[in-house]
mmCIF file of the C-alpha atoms, coordinates in Angstrom:
data_MODEL
# 
_entry.id   MODEL 
# 
loop_
_atom_site.group_PDB 
_atom_site.id 
_atom_site.type_symbol 
_atom_site.label_atom_id 
_atom_site.label_alt_id 
_atom_site.label_comp_id 
_atom_site.label_asym_id 
_atom_site.label_entity_id 
_atom_site.label_seq_id 
_atom_site.pdbx_PDB_ins_code 
_atom_site.Cartn_x 
_atom_site.Cartn_y 
_atom_site.Cartn_z 
_atom_site.occupancy 
_atom_site.B_iso_or_equiv 
_atom_site.pdbx_formal_charge 
_atom_site.auth_seq_id 
_atom_site.auth_comp_id 
_atom_site.auth_asym_id 
_atom_site.auth_atom_id 
_atom_site.pdbx_PDB_model_num 
ATOM 1   C CA . UNK A 1 1   ? -2.670  6.370   14.426  1.00 0.00 ? 1   UNK A CA 1 
ATOM 2   C CA . UNK A 1 2   ? -1.463  3.023   13.230  1.00 0.00 ? 2   UNK A CA 1 
ATOM 3   C CA . UNK A 1 3   ? -2.082  0.414   15.781  1.00 0.00 ? 3   UNK A CA 1 
ATOM 4   C CA . UNK A 1 4   ? 0.675   -2.316  16.431  1.00 0.00 ? 4   UNK A CA 1 
ATOM 5   C CA . UNK A 1 5   ? 0.264   -5.807  15.146  1.00 0.00 ? 5   UNK A CA 1 
ATOM 6   C CA . UNK A 1 6   ? -1.683  -7.752  17.654  1.00 0.00 ? 6   UNK A CA 1 
ATOM 7   C CA . UNK A 1 7   ? 0.587   -10.013 19.694  1.00 0.00 ? 7   UNK A CA 1 
ATOM 8   C CA . UNK A 1 8   ? 3.690   -7.962  18.768  1.00 0.00 ? 8   UNK A CA 1 
ATOM 9   C CA . UNK A 1 9   ? 5.970   -5.709  20.810  1.00 0.00 ? 9   UNK A CA 1 
ATOM 10  C CA . UNK A 1 10  ? 6.023   -2.984  18.253  1.00 0.00 ? 10  UNK A CA 1 
ATOM 11  C CA . UNK A 1 11  ? 4.406   0.146   19.586  1.00 0.00 ? 11  UNK A CA 1 
ATOM 12  C CA . UNK A 1 12  ? 1.723   2.008   17.760  1.00 0.00 ? 12  UNK A CA 1 
ATOM 13  C CA . UNK A 1 13  ? 2.559   5.588   16.656  1.00 0.00 ? 13  UNK A CA 1 
ATOM 14  C CA . UNK A 1 14  ? 0.824   8.749   15.408  1.00 0.00 ? 14  UNK A CA 1 
ATOM 15  C CA . UNK A 1 15  ? 2.312   11.712  13.749  1.00 0.00 ? 15  UNK A CA 1 
ATOM 16  C CA . UNK A 1 16  ? -1.077  13.128  12.791  1.00 0.00 ? 16  UNK A CA 1 
ATOM 17  C CA . UNK A 1 17  ? -4.561  11.717  13.469  1.00 0.00 ? 17  UNK A CA 1 
ATOM 18  C CA . UNK A 1 18  ? -6.330  9.969   10.591  1.00 0.00 ? 18  UNK A CA 1 
ATOM 19  C CA . UNK A 1 19  ? -10.075 10.800  10.062  1.00 0.00 ? 19  UNK A CA 1 
ATOM 20  C CA . UNK A 1 20  ? -11.964 9.643   7.046   1.00 0.00 ? 20  UNK A CA 1 
ATOM 21  C CA . UNK A 1 21  ? -13.460 12.535  5.075   1.00 0.00 ? 21  UNK A CA 1 
ATOM 22  C CA . UNK A 1 22  ? -16.895 11.357  5.927   1.00 0.00 ? 22  UNK A CA 1 
ATOM 23  C CA . UNK A 1 23  ? -16.559 9.635   9.243   1.00 0.00 ? 23  UNK A CA 1 
ATOM 24  C CA . UNK A 1 24  ? -19.925 7.885   8.597   1.00 0.00 ? 24  UNK A CA 1 
ATOM 25  C CA . UNK A 1 25  ? -21.142 5.944   11.663  1.00 0.00 ? 25  UNK A CA 1 
ATOM 26  C CA . UNK A 1 26  ? -17.948 3.954   12.167  1.00 0.00 ? 26  UNK A CA 1 
ATOM 27  C CA . UNK A 1 27  ? -14.583 4.660   13.657  1.00 0.00 ? 27  UNK A CA 1 
ATOM 28  C CA . UNK A 1 28  ? -11.712 3.396   11.653  1.00 0.00 ? 28  UNK A CA 1 
ATOM 29  C CA . UNK A 1 29  ? -8.060  2.652   12.455  1.00 0.00 ? 29  UNK A CA 1 
ATOM 30  C CA . UNK A 1 30  ? -5.136  1.618   10.449  1.00 0.00 ? 30  UNK A CA 1 
ATOM 31  C CA . UNK A 1 31  ? -3.293  -1.492  11.738  1.00 0.00 ? 31  UNK A CA 1 
ATOM 32  C CA . UNK A 1 32  ? -0.085  -3.318  10.899  1.00 0.00 ? 32  UNK A CA 1 
ATOM 33  C CA . UNK A 1 33  ? -1.068  -6.840  9.751   1.00 0.00 ? 33  UNK A CA 1 
ATOM 34  C CA . UNK A 1 34  ? 0.464   -9.674  11.577  1.00 0.00 ? 34  UNK A CA 1 
ATOM 35  C CA . UNK A 1 35  ? 1.059   -13.239 10.338  1.00 0.00 ? 35  UNK A CA 1 
ATOM 36  C CA . UNK A 1 36  ? -2.464  -14.261 11.225  1.00 0.00 ? 36  UNK A CA 1 
ATOM 37  C CA . UNK A 1 37  ? -3.958  -11.526 8.900   1.00 0.00 ? 37  UNK A CA 1 
ATOM 38  C CA . UNK A 1 38  ? -2.110  -12.424 5.813   1.00 0.00 ? 38  UNK A CA 1 
ATOM 39  C CA . UNK A 1 39  ? -4.483  -15.052 4.503   1.00 0.00 ? 39  UNK A CA 1 
ATOM 40  C CA . UNK A 1 40  ? -7.378  -12.684 5.046   1.00 0.00 ? 40  UNK A CA 1 
ATOM 41  C CA . UNK A 1 41  ? -5.536  -9.920  3.144   1.00 0.00 ? 41  UNK A CA 1 
ATOM 42  C CA . UNK A 1 42  ? -4.946  -12.327 0.210   1.00 0.00 ? 42  UNK A CA 1 
ATOM 43  C CA . UNK A 1 43  ? -8.653  -13.192 0.156   1.00 0.00 ? 43  UNK A CA 1 
ATOM 44  C CA . UNK A 1 44  ? -9.628  -9.493  0.165   1.00 0.00 ? 44  UNK A CA 1 
ATOM 45  C CA . UNK A 1 45  ? -7.081  -8.835  -2.654  1.00 0.00 ? 45  UNK A CA 1 
ATOM 46  C CA . UNK A 1 46  ? -8.582  -11.697 -4.677  1.00 0.00 ? 46  UNK A CA 1 
ATOM 47  C CA . UNK A 1 47  ? -12.069 -10.397 -4.182  1.00 0.00 ? 47  UNK A CA 1 
ATOM 48  C CA . UNK A 1 48  ? -11.068 -6.856  -5.320  1.00 0.00 ? 48  UNK A CA 1 
ATOM 49  C CA . UNK A 1 49  ? -8.609  -7.777  -8.165  1.00 0.00 ? 49  UNK A CA 1 
ATOM 50  C CA . UNK A 1 50  ? -9.688  -11.165 -9.336  1.00 0.00 ? 50  UNK A CA 1 
ATOM 51  C CA . UNK A 1 51  ? -7.808  -14.493 -9.581  1.00 0.00 ? 51  UNK A CA 1 
ATOM 52  C CA . UNK A 1 52  ? -5.394  -13.255 -12.256 1.00 0.00 ? 52  UNK A CA 1 
ATOM 53  C CA . UNK A 1 53  ? -3.972  -10.084 -10.391 1.00 0.00 ? 53  UNK A CA 1 
ATOM 54  C CA . UNK A 1 54  ? -4.435  -10.800 -6.688  1.00 0.00 ? 54  UNK A CA 1 
ATOM 55  C CA . UNK A 1 55  ? -1.486  -11.246 -4.248  1.00 0.00 ? 55  UNK A CA 1 
ATOM 56  C CA . UNK A 1 56  ? -0.926  -14.753 -2.871  1.00 0.00 ? 56  UNK A CA 1 
ATOM 57  C CA . UNK A 1 57  ? -0.327  -15.575 0.731   1.00 0.00 ? 57  UNK A CA 1 
ATOM 58  C CA . UNK A 1 58  ? 3.332   -16.347 -0.215  1.00 0.00 ? 58  UNK A CA 1 
ATOM 59  C CA . UNK A 1 59  ? 3.805   -12.922 -1.980  1.00 0.00 ? 59  UNK A CA 1 
ATOM 60  C CA . UNK A 1 60  ? 2.176   -11.187 1.084   1.00 0.00 ? 60  UNK A CA 1 
ATOM 61  C CA . UNK A 1 61  ? 4.344   -12.964 3.506   1.00 0.00 ? 61  UNK A CA 1 
ATOM 62  C CA . UNK A 1 62  ? 7.443   -11.854 1.600   1.00 0.00 ? 62  UNK A CA 1 
ATOM 63  C CA . UNK A 1 63  ? 6.257   -8.235  1.547   1.00 0.00 ? 63  UNK A CA 1 
ATOM 64  C CA . UNK A 1 64  ? 5.643   -8.426  5.241   1.00 0.00 ? 64  UNK A CA 1 
ATOM 65  C CA . UNK A 1 65  ? 9.134   -9.556  5.896   1.00 0.00 ? 65  UNK A CA 1 
ATOM 66  C CA . UNK A 1 66  ? 10.525  -6.842  3.640   1.00 0.00 ? 66  UNK A CA 1 
ATOM 67  C CA . UNK A 1 67  ? 8.215   -4.089  4.841   1.00 0.00 ? 67  UNK A CA 1 
ATOM 68  C CA . UNK A 1 68  ? 4.710   -3.723  6.217   1.00 0.00 ? 68  UNK A CA 1 
ATOM 69  C CA . UNK A 1 69  ? 1.215   -4.856  5.473   1.00 0.00 ? 69  UNK A CA 1 
ATOM 70  C CA . UNK A 1 70  ? -1.489  -2.440  6.553   1.00 0.00 ? 70  UNK A CA 1 
ATOM 71  C CA . UNK A 1 71  ? -5.279  -2.815  6.833   1.00 0.00 ? 71  UNK A CA 1 
ATOM 72  C CA . UNK A 1 72  ? -8.377  -1.078  7.988   1.00 0.00 ? 72  UNK A CA 1 
ATOM 73  C CA . UNK A 1 73  ? -11.236 -3.131  9.524   1.00 0.00 ? 73  UNK A CA 1 
ATOM 74  C CA . UNK A 1 74  ? -14.955 -2.197  9.844   1.00 0.00 ? 74  UNK A CA 1 
ATOM 75  C CA . UNK A 1 75  ? -16.860 -2.264  13.117  1.00 0.00 ? 75  UNK A CA 1 
ATOM 76  C CA . UNK A 1 76  ? -17.366 -6.044  12.893  1.00 0.00 ? 76  UNK A CA 1 
ATOM 77  C CA . UNK A 1 77  ? -13.555 -6.669  12.500  1.00 0.00 ? 77  UNK A CA 1 
ATOM 78  C CA . UNK A 1 78  ? -13.783 -7.527  8.788   1.00 0.00 ? 78  UNK A CA 1 
ATOM 79  C CA . UNK A 1 79  ? -10.769 -6.197  6.715   1.00 0.00 ? 79  UNK A CA 1 
ATOM 80  C CA . UNK A 1 80  ? -12.099 -3.589  4.246   1.00 0.00 ? 80  UNK A CA 1 
ATOM 81  C CA . UNK A 1 81  ? -8.950  -1.734  3.124   1.00 0.00 ? 81  UNK A CA 1 
ATOM 82  C CA . UNK A 1 82  ? -5.499  -3.377  2.452   1.00 0.00 ? 82  UNK A CA 1 
ATOM 83  C CA . UNK A 1 83  ? -2.125  -1.948  1.527   1.00 0.00 ? 83  UNK A CA 1 
ATOM 84  C CA . UNK A 1 84  ? 1.522   -3.145  1.113   1.00 0.00 ? 84  UNK A CA 1 
ATOM 85  C CA . UNK A 1 85  ? 4.696   -1.157  1.652   1.00 0.00 ? 85  UNK A CA 1 
ATOM 86  C CA . UNK A 1 86  ? 8.038   -2.612  0.763   1.00 0.00 ? 86  UNK A CA 1 
ATOM 87  C CA . UNK A 1 87  ? 10.972  -1.071  2.629   1.00 0.00 ? 87  UNK A CA 1 
ATOM 88  C CA . UNK A 1 88  ? 13.752  -3.518  1.699   1.00 0.00 ? 88  UNK A CA 1 
ATOM 89  C CA . UNK A 1 89  ? 14.773  -4.886  -1.758  1.00 0.00 ? 89  UNK A CA 1 
ATOM 90  C CA . UNK A 1 90  ? 13.377  -8.269  -2.679  1.00 0.00 ? 90  UNK A CA 1 
ATOM 91  C CA . UNK A 1 91  ? 15.926  -9.885  -4.986  1.00 0.00 ? 91  UNK A CA 1 
ATOM 92  C CA . UNK A 1 92  ? 13.366  -12.263 -6.693  1.00 0.00 ? 92  UNK A CA 1 
ATOM 93  C CA . UNK A 1 93  ? 10.535  -9.664  -7.032  1.00 0.00 ? 93  UNK A CA 1 
ATOM 94  C CA . UNK A 1 94  ? 8.676   -9.323  -10.338 1.00 0.00 ? 94  UNK A CA 1 
ATOM 95  C CA . UNK A 1 95  ? 8.864   -5.477  -10.230 1.00 0.00 ? 95  UNK A CA 1 
ATOM 96  C CA . UNK A 1 96  ? 12.227  -4.209  -11.297 1.00 0.00 ? 96  UNK A CA 1 
ATOM 97  C CA . UNK A 1 97  ? 11.986  -1.275  -8.861  1.00 0.00 ? 97  UNK A CA 1 
ATOM 98  C CA . UNK A 1 98  ? 11.533  -3.672  -5.878  1.00 0.00 ? 98  UNK A CA 1 
ATOM 99  C CA . UNK A 1 99  ? 14.544  -5.831  -6.941  1.00 0.00 ? 99  UNK A CA 1 
ATOM 100 C CA . UNK A 1 100 ? 16.797  -2.685  -6.785  1.00 0.00 ? 100 UNK A CA 1 
ATOM 101 C CA . UNK A 1 101 ? 15.166  -0.708  -4.158  1.00 0.00 ? 101 UNK A CA 1 
ATOM 102 C CA . UNK A 1 102 ? 17.627  1.788   -2.544  1.00 0.00 ? 102 UNK A CA 1 
ATOM 103 C CA . UNK A 1 103 ? 17.926  1.741   1.281   1.00 0.00 ? 103 UNK A CA 1 
ATOM 104 C CA . UNK A 1 104 ? 16.463  5.357   1.535   1.00 0.00 ? 104 UNK A CA 1 
ATOM 105 C CA . UNK A 1 105 ? 13.319  4.428   -0.476  1.00 0.00 ? 105 UNK A CA 1 
ATOM 106 C CA . UNK A 1 106 ? 10.218  2.468   0.044   1.00 0.00 ? 106 UNK A CA 1 
ATOM 107 C CA . UNK A 1 107 ? 7.877   0.934   -2.577  1.00 0.00 ? 107 UNK A CA 1 
ATOM 108 C CA . UNK A 1 108 ? 4.061   1.368   -2.300  1.00 0.00 ? 108 UNK A CA 1 
ATOM 109 C CA . UNK A 1 109 ? 2.959   -1.893  -3.859  1.00 0.00 ? 109 UNK A CA 1 
ATOM 110 C CA . UNK A 1 110 ? -0.675  -0.762  -3.780  1.00 0.00 ? 110 UNK A CA 1 
ATOM 111 C CA . UNK A 1 111 ? -3.903  -0.748  -1.804  1.00 0.00 ? 111 UNK A CA 1 
ATOM 112 C CA . UNK A 1 112 ? -7.564  -1.400  -2.320  1.00 0.00 ? 112 UNK A CA 1 
ATOM 113 C CA . UNK A 1 113 ? -10.816 -0.505  -0.689  1.00 0.00 ? 113 UNK A CA 1 
ATOM 114 C CA . UNK A 1 114 ? -13.743 -2.865  -0.548  1.00 0.00 ? 114 UNK A CA 1 
ATOM 115 C CA . UNK A 1 115 ? -16.549 -1.521  -2.857  1.00 0.00 ? 115 UNK A CA 1 
ATOM 116 C CA . UNK A 1 116 ? -19.001 -1.018  -0.145  1.00 0.00 ? 116 UNK A CA 1 
ATOM 117 C CA . UNK A 1 117 ? -16.672 1.285   1.824   1.00 0.00 ? 117 UNK A CA 1 
ATOM 118 C CA . UNK A 1 118 ? -15.503 3.563   -1.096  1.00 0.00 ? 118 UNK A CA 1 
ATOM 119 C CA . UNK A 1 119 ? -16.027 7.243   -0.983  1.00 0.00 ? 119 UNK A CA 1 
ATOM 120 C CA . UNK A 1 120 ? -15.580 7.504   2.825   1.00 0.00 ? 120 UNK A CA 1 
ATOM 121 C CA . UNK A 1 121 ? -11.906 8.804   2.804   1.00 0.00 ? 121 UNK A CA 1 
ATOM 122 C CA . UNK A 1 122 ? -10.454 5.427   3.692   1.00 0.00 ? 122 UNK A CA 1 
ATOM 123 C CA . UNK A 1 123 ? -8.247  5.418   0.703   1.00 0.00 ? 123 UNK A CA 1 
ATOM 124 C CA . UNK A 1 124 ? -6.692  8.701   1.654   1.00 0.00 ? 124 UNK A CA 1 
ATOM 125 C CA . UNK A 1 125 ? -6.444  7.510   5.249   1.00 0.00 ? 125 UNK A CA 1 
ATOM 126 C CA . UNK A 1 126 ? -4.535  4.483   4.016   1.00 0.00 ? 126 UNK A CA 1 
ATOM 127 C CA . UNK A 1 127 ? -2.195  6.455   1.823   1.00 0.00 ? 127 UNK A CA 1 
ATOM 128 C CA . UNK A 1 128 ? -1.403  8.748   4.763   1.00 0.00 ? 128 UNK A CA 1 
ATOM 129 C CA . UNK A 1 129 ? -0.710  5.724   7.005   1.00 0.00 ? 129 UNK A CA 1 
ATOM 130 C CA . UNK A 1 130 ? 1.616   4.203   4.310   1.00 0.00 ? 130 UNK A CA 1 
ATOM 131 C CA . UNK A 1 131 ? 3.494   7.471   4.254   1.00 0.00 ? 131 UNK A CA 1 
ATOM 132 C CA . UNK A 1 132 ? 3.708   7.640   8.005   1.00 0.00 ? 132 UNK A CA 1 
ATOM 133 C CA . UNK A 1 133 ? 5.074   4.028   8.048   1.00 0.00 ? 133 UNK A CA 1 
ATOM 134 C CA . UNK A 1 134 ? 7.697   4.779   5.472   1.00 0.00 ? 134 UNK A CA 1 
ATOM 135 C CA . UNK A 1 135 ? 8.884   7.762   7.598   1.00 0.00 ? 135 UNK A CA 1 
ATOM 136 C CA . UNK A 1 136 ? 8.878   5.689   10.707  1.00 0.00 ? 136 UNK A CA 1 
ATOM 137 C CA . UNK A 1 137 ? 11.205  3.191   8.964   1.00 0.00 ? 137 UNK A CA 1 
ATOM 138 C CA . UNK A 1 138 ? 13.551  6.114   8.006   1.00 0.00 ? 138 UNK A CA 1 
ATOM 139 C CA . UNK A 1 139 ? 12.640  6.252   4.314   1.00 0.00 ? 139 UNK A CA 1 
ATOM 140 C CA . UNK A 1 140 ? 12.959  9.621   2.419   1.00 0.00 ? 140 UNK A CA 1 
ATOM 141 C CA . UNK A 1 141 ? 10.761  8.731   -0.556  1.00 0.00 ? 141 UNK A CA 1 
ATOM 142 C CA . UNK A 1 142 ? 8.113   6.337   -1.633  1.00 0.00 ? 142 UNK A CA 1 
ATOM 143 C CA . UNK A 1 143 ? 7.980   4.983   -5.133  1.00 0.00 ? 143 UNK A CA 1 
ATOM 144 C CA . UNK A 1 144 ? 4.977   3.473   -6.776  1.00 0.00 ? 144 UNK A CA 1 
ATOM 145 C CA . UNK A 1 145 ? 4.049   2.327   -10.240 1.00 0.00 ? 145 UNK A CA 1 
ATOM 146 C CA . UNK A 1 146 ? 0.616   2.380   -11.784 1.00 0.00 ? 146 UNK A CA 1 
ATOM 147 C CA . UNK A 1 147 ? -0.729  1.166   -15.041 1.00 0.00 ? 147 UNK A CA 1 
ATOM 148 C CA . UNK A 1 148 ? -0.931  4.013   -17.470 1.00 0.00 ? 148 UNK A CA 1 
ATOM 149 C CA . UNK A 1 149 ? -4.692  3.370   -18.035 1.00 0.00 ? 149 UNK A CA 1 
ATOM 150 C CA . UNK A 1 150 ? -5.506  3.284   -14.302 1.00 0.00 ? 150 UNK A CA 1 
ATOM 151 C CA . UNK A 1 151 ? -7.036  6.830   -14.061 1.00 0.00 ? 151 UNK A CA 1 
ATOM 152 C CA . UNK A 1 152 ? -8.410  6.439   -10.551 1.00 0.00 ? 152 UNK A CA 1 
ATOM 153 C CA . UNK A 1 153 ? -4.933  5.491   -9.115  1.00 0.00 ? 153 UNK A CA 1 
ATOM 154 C CA . UNK A 1 154 ? -3.164  8.197   -10.975 1.00 0.00 ? 154 UNK A CA 1 
ATOM 155 C CA . UNK A 1 155 ? -5.658  10.628  -9.733  1.00 0.00 ? 155 UNK A CA 1 
ATOM 156 C CA . UNK A 1 156 ? -5.154  9.456   -6.177  1.00 0.00 ? 156 UNK A CA 1 
ATOM 157 C CA . UNK A 1 157 ? -1.317  9.592   -6.370  1.00 0.00 ? 157 UNK A CA 1 
ATOM 158 C CA . UNK A 1 158 ? -1.612  13.151  -7.840  1.00 0.00 ? 158 UNK A CA 1 
ATOM 159 C CA . UNK A 1 159 ? -3.728  14.195  -4.890  1.00 0.00 ? 159 UNK A CA 1 
ATOM 160 C CA . UNK A 1 160 ? -1.031  13.002  -2.596  1.00 0.00 ? 160 UNK A CA 1 
ATOM 161 C CA . UNK A 1 161 ? 1.568   14.972  -4.535  1.00 0.00 ? 161 UNK A CA 1 
ATOM 162 C CA . UNK A 1 162 ? 3.365   12.039  -6.209  1.00 0.00 ? 162 UNK A CA 1 
ATOM 163 C CA . UNK A 1 163 ? 5.357   13.104  -9.214  1.00 0.00 ? 163 UNK A CA 1 
ATOM 164 C CA . UNK A 1 164 ? 5.906   11.134  -12.502 1.00 0.00 ? 164 UNK A CA 1 
ATOM 165 C CA . UNK A 1 165 ? 9.550   9.993   -12.524 1.00 0.00 ? 165 UNK A CA 1 
ATOM 166 C CA . UNK A 1 166 ? 9.335   7.475   -15.396 1.00 0.00 ? 166 UNK A CA 1 
ATOM 167 C CA . UNK A 1 167 ? 7.311   5.680   -17.938 1.00 0.00 ? 167 UNK A CA 1 
ATOM 168 C CA . UNK A 1 168 ? 7.833   2.149   -19.221 1.00 0.00 ? 168 UNK A CA 1 
ATOM 169 C CA . UNK A 1 169 ? 6.057   0.733   -22.266 1.00 0.00 ? 169 UNK A CA 1 
ATOM 170 C CA . UNK A 1 170 ? 6.417   -2.765  -20.948 1.00 0.00 ? 170 UNK A CA 1 
ATOM 171 C CA . UNK A 1 171 ? 7.152   -2.681  -17.207 1.00 0.00 ? 171 UNK A CA 1 
ATOM 172 C CA . UNK A 1 172 ? 6.873   -6.439  -16.375 1.00 0.00 ? 172 UNK A CA 1 
ATOM 173 C CA . UNK A 1 173 ? 9.128   -8.948  -18.029 1.00 0.00 ? 173 UNK A CA 1 
ATOM 174 C CA . UNK A 1 174 ? 6.981   -10.899 -20.647 1.00 0.00 ? 174 UNK A CA 1 
ATOM 175 C CA . UNK A 1 175 ? 3.815   -8.774  -20.018 1.00 0.00 ? 175 UNK A CA 1 
ATOM 176 C CA . UNK A 1 176 ? 2.525   -5.834  -21.908 1.00 0.00 ? 176 UNK A CA 1 
ATOM 177 C CA . UNK A 1 177 ? 1.036   -2.801  -20.342 1.00 0.00 ? 177 UNK A CA 1 
ATOM 178 C CA . UNK A 1 178 ? 2.683   0.623   -19.912 1.00 0.00 ? 178 UNK A CA 1 
ATOM 179 C CA . UNK A 1 179 ? 3.236   1.733   -16.363 1.00 0.00 ? 179 UNK A CA 1 
ATOM 180 C CA . UNK A 1 180 ? 4.056   5.202   -14.924 1.00 0.00 ? 180 UNK A CA 1 
ATOM 181 C CA . UNK A 1 181 ? 6.558   5.364   -12.108 1.00 0.00 ? 181 UNK A CA 1 
ATOM 182 C CA . UNK A 1 182 ? 5.639   7.842   -9.379  1.00 0.00 ? 182 UNK A CA 1 
ATOM 183 C CA . UNK A 1 183 ? 7.618   9.243   -6.369  1.00 0.00 ? 183 UNK A CA 1 
ATOM 184 C CA . UNK A 1 184 ? 6.702   11.126  -3.218  1.00 0.00 ? 184 UNK A CA 1 
ATOM 185 C CA . UNK A 1 185 ? 9.183   12.702  -0.760  1.00 0.00 ? 185 UNK A CA 1 
ATOM 186 C CA . UNK A 1 186 ? 8.356   11.780  2.815   1.00 0.00 ? 186 UNK A CA 1 
ATOM 187 C CA . UNK A 1 187 ? 11.526  12.581  4.790   1.00 0.00 ? 187 UNK A CA 1 
ATOM 188 C CA . UNK A 1 188 ? 14.737  14.577  4.871   1.00 0.00 ? 188 UNK A CA 1 
# 
């Protein structure tokens, strides 16, 4: 079940329960991140991806306004998994797919799991929650892009039945690096 943002009127929802593969000693829940959690998500993203590739507070605020930010916290309340789902086109986005996102599609910007919590099924739990959120917002498909050399992300997308729909030698304007485009059907 995805819990509603704290302080919001948005109800939580559950299509199917999420249980980490190895429940460990903790109980986890996916939450929609409100304005107050954006800075914390940016810090987690910086920790996991480094200064060069992390998402800024401004970028995350835009993604939140055009979709949803999701997180999982540990028993102490610390954010340990973060994900971004874009459900409305962002005209000034860096990614070409996000600039021209069709109304029936969502874009899975990405997610990351804190290193000390990997291998517990939290990544799968988050991917399922992203899919549920896209369906809740009436989307029929989720698109994602992944660097061609990112074997771990490609493996995770394949496990979730994403299909390759494209390949670009240089996806970002002015930046090298090939990317695969992936798609997953989530609705009718």
